[in-house]
mmCIF file of C-alpha atoms in Angstrom:
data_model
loop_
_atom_site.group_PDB
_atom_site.id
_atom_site.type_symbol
_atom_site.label_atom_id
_atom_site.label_comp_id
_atom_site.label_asym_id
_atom_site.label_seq_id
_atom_site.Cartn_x
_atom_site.Cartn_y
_atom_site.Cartn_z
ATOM 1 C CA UNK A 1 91.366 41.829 95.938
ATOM 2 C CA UNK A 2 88.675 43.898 94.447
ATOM 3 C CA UNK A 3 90.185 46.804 94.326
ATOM 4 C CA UNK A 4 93.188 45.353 92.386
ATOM 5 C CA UNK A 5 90.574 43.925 90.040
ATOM 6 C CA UNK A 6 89.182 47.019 89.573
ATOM 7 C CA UNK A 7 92.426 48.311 88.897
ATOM 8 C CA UNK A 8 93.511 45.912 86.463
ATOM 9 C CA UNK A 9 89.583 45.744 84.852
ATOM 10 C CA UNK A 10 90.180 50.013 84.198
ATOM 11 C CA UNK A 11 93.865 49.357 82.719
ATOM 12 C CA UNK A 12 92.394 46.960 80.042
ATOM 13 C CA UNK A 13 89.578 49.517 79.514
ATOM 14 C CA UNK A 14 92.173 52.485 79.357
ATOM 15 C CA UNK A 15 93.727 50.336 77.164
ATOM 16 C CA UNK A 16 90.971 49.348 74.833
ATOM 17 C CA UNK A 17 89.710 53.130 74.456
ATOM 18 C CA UNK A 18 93.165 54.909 74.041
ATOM 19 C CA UNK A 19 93.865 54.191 70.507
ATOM 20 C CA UNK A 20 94.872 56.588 67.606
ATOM 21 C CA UNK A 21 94.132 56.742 64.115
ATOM 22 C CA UNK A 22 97.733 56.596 62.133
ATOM 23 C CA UNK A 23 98.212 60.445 62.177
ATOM 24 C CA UNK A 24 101.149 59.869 59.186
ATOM 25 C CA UNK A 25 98.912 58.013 57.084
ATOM 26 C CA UNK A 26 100.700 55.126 56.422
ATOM 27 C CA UNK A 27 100.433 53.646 53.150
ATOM 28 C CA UNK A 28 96.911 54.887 52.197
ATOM 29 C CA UNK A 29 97.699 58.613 52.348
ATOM 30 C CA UNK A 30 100.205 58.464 49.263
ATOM 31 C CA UNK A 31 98.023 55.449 47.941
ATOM 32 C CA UNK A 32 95.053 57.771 47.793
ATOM 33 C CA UNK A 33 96.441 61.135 46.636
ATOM 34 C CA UNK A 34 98.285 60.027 44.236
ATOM 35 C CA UNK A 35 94.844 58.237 42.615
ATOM 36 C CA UNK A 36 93.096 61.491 43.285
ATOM 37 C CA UNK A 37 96.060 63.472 41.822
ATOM 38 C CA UNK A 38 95.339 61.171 38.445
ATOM 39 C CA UNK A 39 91.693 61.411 38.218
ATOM 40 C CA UNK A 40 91.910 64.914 38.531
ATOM 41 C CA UNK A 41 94.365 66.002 36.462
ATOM 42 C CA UNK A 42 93.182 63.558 34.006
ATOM 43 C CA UNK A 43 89.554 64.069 33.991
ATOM 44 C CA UNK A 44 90.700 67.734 33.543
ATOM 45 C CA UNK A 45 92.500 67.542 30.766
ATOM 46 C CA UNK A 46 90.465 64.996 28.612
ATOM 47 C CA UNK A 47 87.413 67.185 29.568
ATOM 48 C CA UNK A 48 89.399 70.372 28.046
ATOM 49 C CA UNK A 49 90.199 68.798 24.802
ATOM 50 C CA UNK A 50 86.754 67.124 24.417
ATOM 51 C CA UNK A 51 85.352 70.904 25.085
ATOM 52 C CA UNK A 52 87.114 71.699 21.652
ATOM 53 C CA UNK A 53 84.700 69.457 19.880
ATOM 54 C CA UNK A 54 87.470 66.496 18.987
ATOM 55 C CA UNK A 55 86.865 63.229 17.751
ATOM 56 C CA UNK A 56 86.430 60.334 20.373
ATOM 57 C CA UNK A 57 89.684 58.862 19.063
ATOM 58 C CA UNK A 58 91.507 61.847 20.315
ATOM 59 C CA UNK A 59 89.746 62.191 23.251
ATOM 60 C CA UNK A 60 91.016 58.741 23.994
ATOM 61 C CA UNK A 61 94.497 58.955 23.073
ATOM 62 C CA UNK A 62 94.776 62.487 24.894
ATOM 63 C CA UNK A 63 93.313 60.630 28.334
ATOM 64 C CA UNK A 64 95.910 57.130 28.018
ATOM 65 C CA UNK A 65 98.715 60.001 27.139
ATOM 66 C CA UNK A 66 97.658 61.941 30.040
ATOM 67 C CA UNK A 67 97.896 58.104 31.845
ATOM 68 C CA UNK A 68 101.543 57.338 30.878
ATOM 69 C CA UNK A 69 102.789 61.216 30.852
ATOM 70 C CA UNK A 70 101.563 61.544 34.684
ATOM 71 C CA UNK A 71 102.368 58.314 36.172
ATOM 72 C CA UNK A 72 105.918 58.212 34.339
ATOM 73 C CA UNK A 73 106.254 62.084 35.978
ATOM 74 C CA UNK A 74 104.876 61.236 39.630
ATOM 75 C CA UNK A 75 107.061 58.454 39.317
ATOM 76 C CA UNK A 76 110.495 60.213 38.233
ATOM 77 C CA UNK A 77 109.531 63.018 40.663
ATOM 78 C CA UNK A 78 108.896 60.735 44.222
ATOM 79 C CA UNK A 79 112.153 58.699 43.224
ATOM 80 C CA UNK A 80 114.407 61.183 43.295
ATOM 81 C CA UNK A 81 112.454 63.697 45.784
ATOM 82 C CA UNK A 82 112.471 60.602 48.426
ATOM 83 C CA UNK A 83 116.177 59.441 47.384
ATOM 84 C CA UNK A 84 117.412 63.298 48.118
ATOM 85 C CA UNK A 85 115.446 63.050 51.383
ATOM 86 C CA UNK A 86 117.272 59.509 52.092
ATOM 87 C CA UNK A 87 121.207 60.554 50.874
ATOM 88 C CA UNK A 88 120.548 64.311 52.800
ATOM 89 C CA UNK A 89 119.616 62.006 55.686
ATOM 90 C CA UNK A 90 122.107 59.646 55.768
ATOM 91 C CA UNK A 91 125.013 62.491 55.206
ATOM 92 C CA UNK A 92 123.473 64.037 58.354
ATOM 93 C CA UNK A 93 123.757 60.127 59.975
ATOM 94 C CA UNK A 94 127.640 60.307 59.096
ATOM 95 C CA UNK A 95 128.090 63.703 60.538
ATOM 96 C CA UNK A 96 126.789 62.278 64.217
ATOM 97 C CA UNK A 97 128.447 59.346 64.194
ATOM 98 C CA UNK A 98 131.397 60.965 63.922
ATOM 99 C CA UNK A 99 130.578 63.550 66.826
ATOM 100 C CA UNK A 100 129.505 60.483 68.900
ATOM 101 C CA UNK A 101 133.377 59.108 67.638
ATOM 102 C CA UNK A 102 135.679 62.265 68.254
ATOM 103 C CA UNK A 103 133.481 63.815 71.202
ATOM 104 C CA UNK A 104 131.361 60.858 72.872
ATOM 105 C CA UNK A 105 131.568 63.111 76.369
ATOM 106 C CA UNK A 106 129.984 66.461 74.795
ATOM 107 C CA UNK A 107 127.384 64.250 72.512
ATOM 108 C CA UNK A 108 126.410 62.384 76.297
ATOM 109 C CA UNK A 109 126.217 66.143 77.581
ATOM 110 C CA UNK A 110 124.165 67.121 75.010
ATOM 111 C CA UNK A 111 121.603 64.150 75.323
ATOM 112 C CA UNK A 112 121.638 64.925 78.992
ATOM 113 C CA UNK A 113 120.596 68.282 78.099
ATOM 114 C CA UNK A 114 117.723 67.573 75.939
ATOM 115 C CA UNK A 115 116.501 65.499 78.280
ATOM 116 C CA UNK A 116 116.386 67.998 81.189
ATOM 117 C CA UNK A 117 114.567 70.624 79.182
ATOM 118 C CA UNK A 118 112.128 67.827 78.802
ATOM 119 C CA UNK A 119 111.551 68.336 82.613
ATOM 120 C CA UNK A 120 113.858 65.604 83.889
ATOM 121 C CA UNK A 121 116.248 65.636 86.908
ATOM 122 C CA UNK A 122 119.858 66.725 85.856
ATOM 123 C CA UNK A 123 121.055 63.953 87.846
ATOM 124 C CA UNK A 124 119.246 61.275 85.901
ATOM 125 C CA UNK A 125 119.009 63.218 82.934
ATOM 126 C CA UNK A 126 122.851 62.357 82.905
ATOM 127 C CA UNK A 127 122.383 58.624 84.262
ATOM 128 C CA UNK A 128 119.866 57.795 81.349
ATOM 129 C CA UNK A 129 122.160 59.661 78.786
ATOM 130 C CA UNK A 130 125.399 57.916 80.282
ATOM 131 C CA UNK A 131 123.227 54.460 79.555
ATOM 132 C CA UNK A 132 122.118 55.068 76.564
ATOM 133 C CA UNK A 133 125.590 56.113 74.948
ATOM 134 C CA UNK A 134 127.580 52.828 76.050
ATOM 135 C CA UNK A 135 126.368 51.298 72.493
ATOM 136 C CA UNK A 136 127.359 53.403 69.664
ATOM 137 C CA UNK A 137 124.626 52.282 67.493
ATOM 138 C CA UNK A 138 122.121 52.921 69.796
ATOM 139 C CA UNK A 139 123.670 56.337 71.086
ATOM 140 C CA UNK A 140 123.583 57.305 67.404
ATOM 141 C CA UNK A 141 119.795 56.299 66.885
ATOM 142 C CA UNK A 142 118.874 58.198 69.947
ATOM 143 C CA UNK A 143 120.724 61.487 68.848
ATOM 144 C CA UNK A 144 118.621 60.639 65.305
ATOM 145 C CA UNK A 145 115.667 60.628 66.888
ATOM 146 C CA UNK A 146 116.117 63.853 69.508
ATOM 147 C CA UNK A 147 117.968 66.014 67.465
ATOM 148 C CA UNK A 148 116.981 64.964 63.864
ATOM 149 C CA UNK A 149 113.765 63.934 64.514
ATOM 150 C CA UNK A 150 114.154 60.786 62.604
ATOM 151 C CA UNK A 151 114.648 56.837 62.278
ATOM 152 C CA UNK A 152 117.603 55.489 61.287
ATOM 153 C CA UNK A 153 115.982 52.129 60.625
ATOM 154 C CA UNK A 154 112.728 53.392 59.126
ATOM 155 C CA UNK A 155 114.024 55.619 55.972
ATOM 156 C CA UNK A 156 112.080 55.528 53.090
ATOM 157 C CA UNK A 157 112.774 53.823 50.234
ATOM 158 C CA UNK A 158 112.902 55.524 46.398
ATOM 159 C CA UNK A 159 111.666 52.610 44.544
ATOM 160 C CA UNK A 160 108.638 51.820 46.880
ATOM 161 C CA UNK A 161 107.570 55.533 46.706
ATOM 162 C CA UNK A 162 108.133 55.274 42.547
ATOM 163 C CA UNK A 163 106.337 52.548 41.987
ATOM 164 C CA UNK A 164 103.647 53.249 44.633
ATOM 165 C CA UNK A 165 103.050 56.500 42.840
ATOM 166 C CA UNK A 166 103.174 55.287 39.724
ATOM 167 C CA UNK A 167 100.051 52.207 40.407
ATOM 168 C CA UNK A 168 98.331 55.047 42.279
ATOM 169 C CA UNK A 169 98.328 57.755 39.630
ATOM 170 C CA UNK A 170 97.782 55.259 36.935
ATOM 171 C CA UNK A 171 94.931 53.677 38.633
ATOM 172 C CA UNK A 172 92.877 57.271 39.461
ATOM 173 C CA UNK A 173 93.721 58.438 35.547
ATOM 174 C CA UNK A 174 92.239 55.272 34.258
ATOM 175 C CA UNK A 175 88.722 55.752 35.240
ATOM 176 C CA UNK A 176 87.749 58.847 33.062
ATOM 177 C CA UNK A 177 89.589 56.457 29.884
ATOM 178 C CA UNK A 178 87.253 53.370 31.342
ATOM 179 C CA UNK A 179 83.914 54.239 29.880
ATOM 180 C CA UNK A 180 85.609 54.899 26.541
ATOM 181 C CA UNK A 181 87.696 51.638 26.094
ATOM 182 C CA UNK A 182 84.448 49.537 27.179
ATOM 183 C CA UNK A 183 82.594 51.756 24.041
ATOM 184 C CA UNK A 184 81.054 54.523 25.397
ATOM 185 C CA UNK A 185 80.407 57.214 22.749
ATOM 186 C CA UNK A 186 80.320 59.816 24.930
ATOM 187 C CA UNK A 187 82.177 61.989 27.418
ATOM 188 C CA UNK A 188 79.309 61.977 30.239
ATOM 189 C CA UNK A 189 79.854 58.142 31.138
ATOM 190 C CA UNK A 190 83.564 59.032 31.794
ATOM 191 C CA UNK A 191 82.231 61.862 34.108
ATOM 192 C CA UNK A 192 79.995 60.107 35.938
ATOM 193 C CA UNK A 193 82.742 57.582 36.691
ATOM 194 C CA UNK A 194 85.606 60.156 37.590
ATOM 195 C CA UNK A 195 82.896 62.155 39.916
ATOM 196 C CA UNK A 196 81.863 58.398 42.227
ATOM 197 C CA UNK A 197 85.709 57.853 42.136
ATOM 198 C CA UNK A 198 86.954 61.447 43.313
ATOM 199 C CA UNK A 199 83.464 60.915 45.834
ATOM 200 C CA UNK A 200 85.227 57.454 46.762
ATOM 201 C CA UNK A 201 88.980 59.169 47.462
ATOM 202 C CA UNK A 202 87.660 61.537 49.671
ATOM 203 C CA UNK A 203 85.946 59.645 50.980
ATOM 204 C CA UNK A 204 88.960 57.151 52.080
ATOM 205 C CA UNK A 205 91.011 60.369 52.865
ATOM 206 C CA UNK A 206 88.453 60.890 55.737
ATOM 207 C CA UNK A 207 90.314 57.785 57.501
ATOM 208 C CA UNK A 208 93.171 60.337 58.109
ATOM 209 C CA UNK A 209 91.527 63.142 58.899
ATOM 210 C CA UNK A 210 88.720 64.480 61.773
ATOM 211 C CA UNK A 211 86.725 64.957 58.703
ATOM 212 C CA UNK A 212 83.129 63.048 58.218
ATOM 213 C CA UNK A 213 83.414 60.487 55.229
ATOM 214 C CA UNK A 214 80.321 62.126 53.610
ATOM 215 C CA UNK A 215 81.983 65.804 54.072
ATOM 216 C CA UNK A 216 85.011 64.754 52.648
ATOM 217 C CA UNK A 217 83.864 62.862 49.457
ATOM 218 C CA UNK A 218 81.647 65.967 48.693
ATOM 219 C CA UNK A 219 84.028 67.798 49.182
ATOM 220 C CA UNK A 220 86.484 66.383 46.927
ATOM 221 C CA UNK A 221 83.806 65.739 44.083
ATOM 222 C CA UNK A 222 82.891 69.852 44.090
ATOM 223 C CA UNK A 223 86.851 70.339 43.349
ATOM 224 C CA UNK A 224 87.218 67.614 41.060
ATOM 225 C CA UNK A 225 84.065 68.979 39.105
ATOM 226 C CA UNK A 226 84.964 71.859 39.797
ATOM 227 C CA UNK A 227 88.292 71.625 37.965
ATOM 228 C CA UNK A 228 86.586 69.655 35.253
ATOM 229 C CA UNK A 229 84.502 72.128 34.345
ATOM 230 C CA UNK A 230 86.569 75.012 34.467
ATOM 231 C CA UNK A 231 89.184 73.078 31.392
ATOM 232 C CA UNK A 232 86.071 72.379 29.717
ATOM 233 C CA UNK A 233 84.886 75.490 29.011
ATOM 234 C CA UNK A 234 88.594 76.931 28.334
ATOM 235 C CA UNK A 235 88.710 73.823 25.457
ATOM 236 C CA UNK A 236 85.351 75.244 24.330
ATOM 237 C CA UNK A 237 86.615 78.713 23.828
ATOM 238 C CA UNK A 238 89.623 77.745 21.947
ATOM 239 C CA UNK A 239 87.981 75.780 19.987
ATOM 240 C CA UNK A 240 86.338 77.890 18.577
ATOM 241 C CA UNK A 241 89.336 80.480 18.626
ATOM 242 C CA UNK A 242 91.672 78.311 16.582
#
């Protein structure tokens, strides 16, 4: 008896301790890039025109242009980059189902193939594929997922990623405008902000990676600044070019 509780007390522990991080990133990956993606490019470009020596007005119509140009274009661009991805998929969808139609023997051979180069006997290699290809819609979700690398039932969908990229971007781009609509005079205040929210995306982007939260916020501010700084200085020289 105490051996199988010993047993069963190192399963739950096994249990407890092996657990992943979600490698793909799930919803905050996209949710977080695509804010960083705004206050970047944002922060750049209403840094650039306020290094031509503009007039706050300007300043604050080139930021909530920058706002509605970039989440209107991340937005047009994931809609049809994930719809593409979706119709190219479910073209390749038709094409096996009707292998697994007109040659259900060579698609069962062909399972039973992968299968055994995985390391398993021929013999049951051929049992499991013989299974596993007596429903058609399961067959053709198992051919999806060996040879496609894909789930039939888990395809993305074009207006989630649209909109999603849309909120995202629009959110990040807001902050350098913030300062401004609440009557700051001043392009420091909108700095300031942009730099603790690019700290605060890397930050959050740490969750994904093997990368310490601190490292990765730093990180992430230095090329933000970085970036800022750089369209600064280029507005500065042609302002006084022009």
């Amino acid at each position: 008896m105490s051996i199988i509780e010993t047993g069963a007390t190192l399963h739950a522990a096994h249990r407890d301790n092996h657990t992943h991080r979600d490698v793909s990133g799930g919803w905050l990956r996209p949710a977080v890039f695509g804010a960083m993606d705004g206050l970047v490019s944002n922060l750049a470009l209403m840094t650039g025109v306020a290094g031509g020596a503009v007039s706050q007005q300007t300043i604050v119509i080139t930021g909530l242009a920058g706002l509605a140009a970039g989440a209107f274009s991340m937005a047009a661009g994931e809609y049809t980059s994930v719809a593409s991805q979706r119709e190219l998929v479910q073209a390749e969808l038709d094409v096996e189902r009707r292998e697994l139609r007109k040659h259900p023997v060579d698609e069962m051979e062909e399972l039973a193939a992968l299968y055994v180069a995985r390391g398993v006997e021929p013999a049951l290699a051929r049992e499991v594929a013989m299974q596993l290809s007596r429903d058609p819609e399961q067959a053709l979700e198992i051919h999806a997922r060996e040879e496609l690398g894909i789930d039939p039932d888990d395809l993305p969908s074009p207006t989630v990623a649209a909109v999603s990229s849309f909120g995202s971007f629009a959110l990040g781009a807001l902050l350098p405008v913030l300062p401004y609509l609440l009557g700051a005079s001043s392009l420091w205040p909108a700095v300031l902000l942009a730099l603790v929210g690019l700290f605060a995306c890397g930050a959050l982007v740490a969750r994904v990676t093997a990368r310490s939260w601190w490292y990765s916020g730093l990180r992430q501010l230095v090329l933000g600044g970085a970036a800022a700084a750089v369209t600064y200085g280029l507005g500065a020289l042609l302002g006084l070019a022009l």
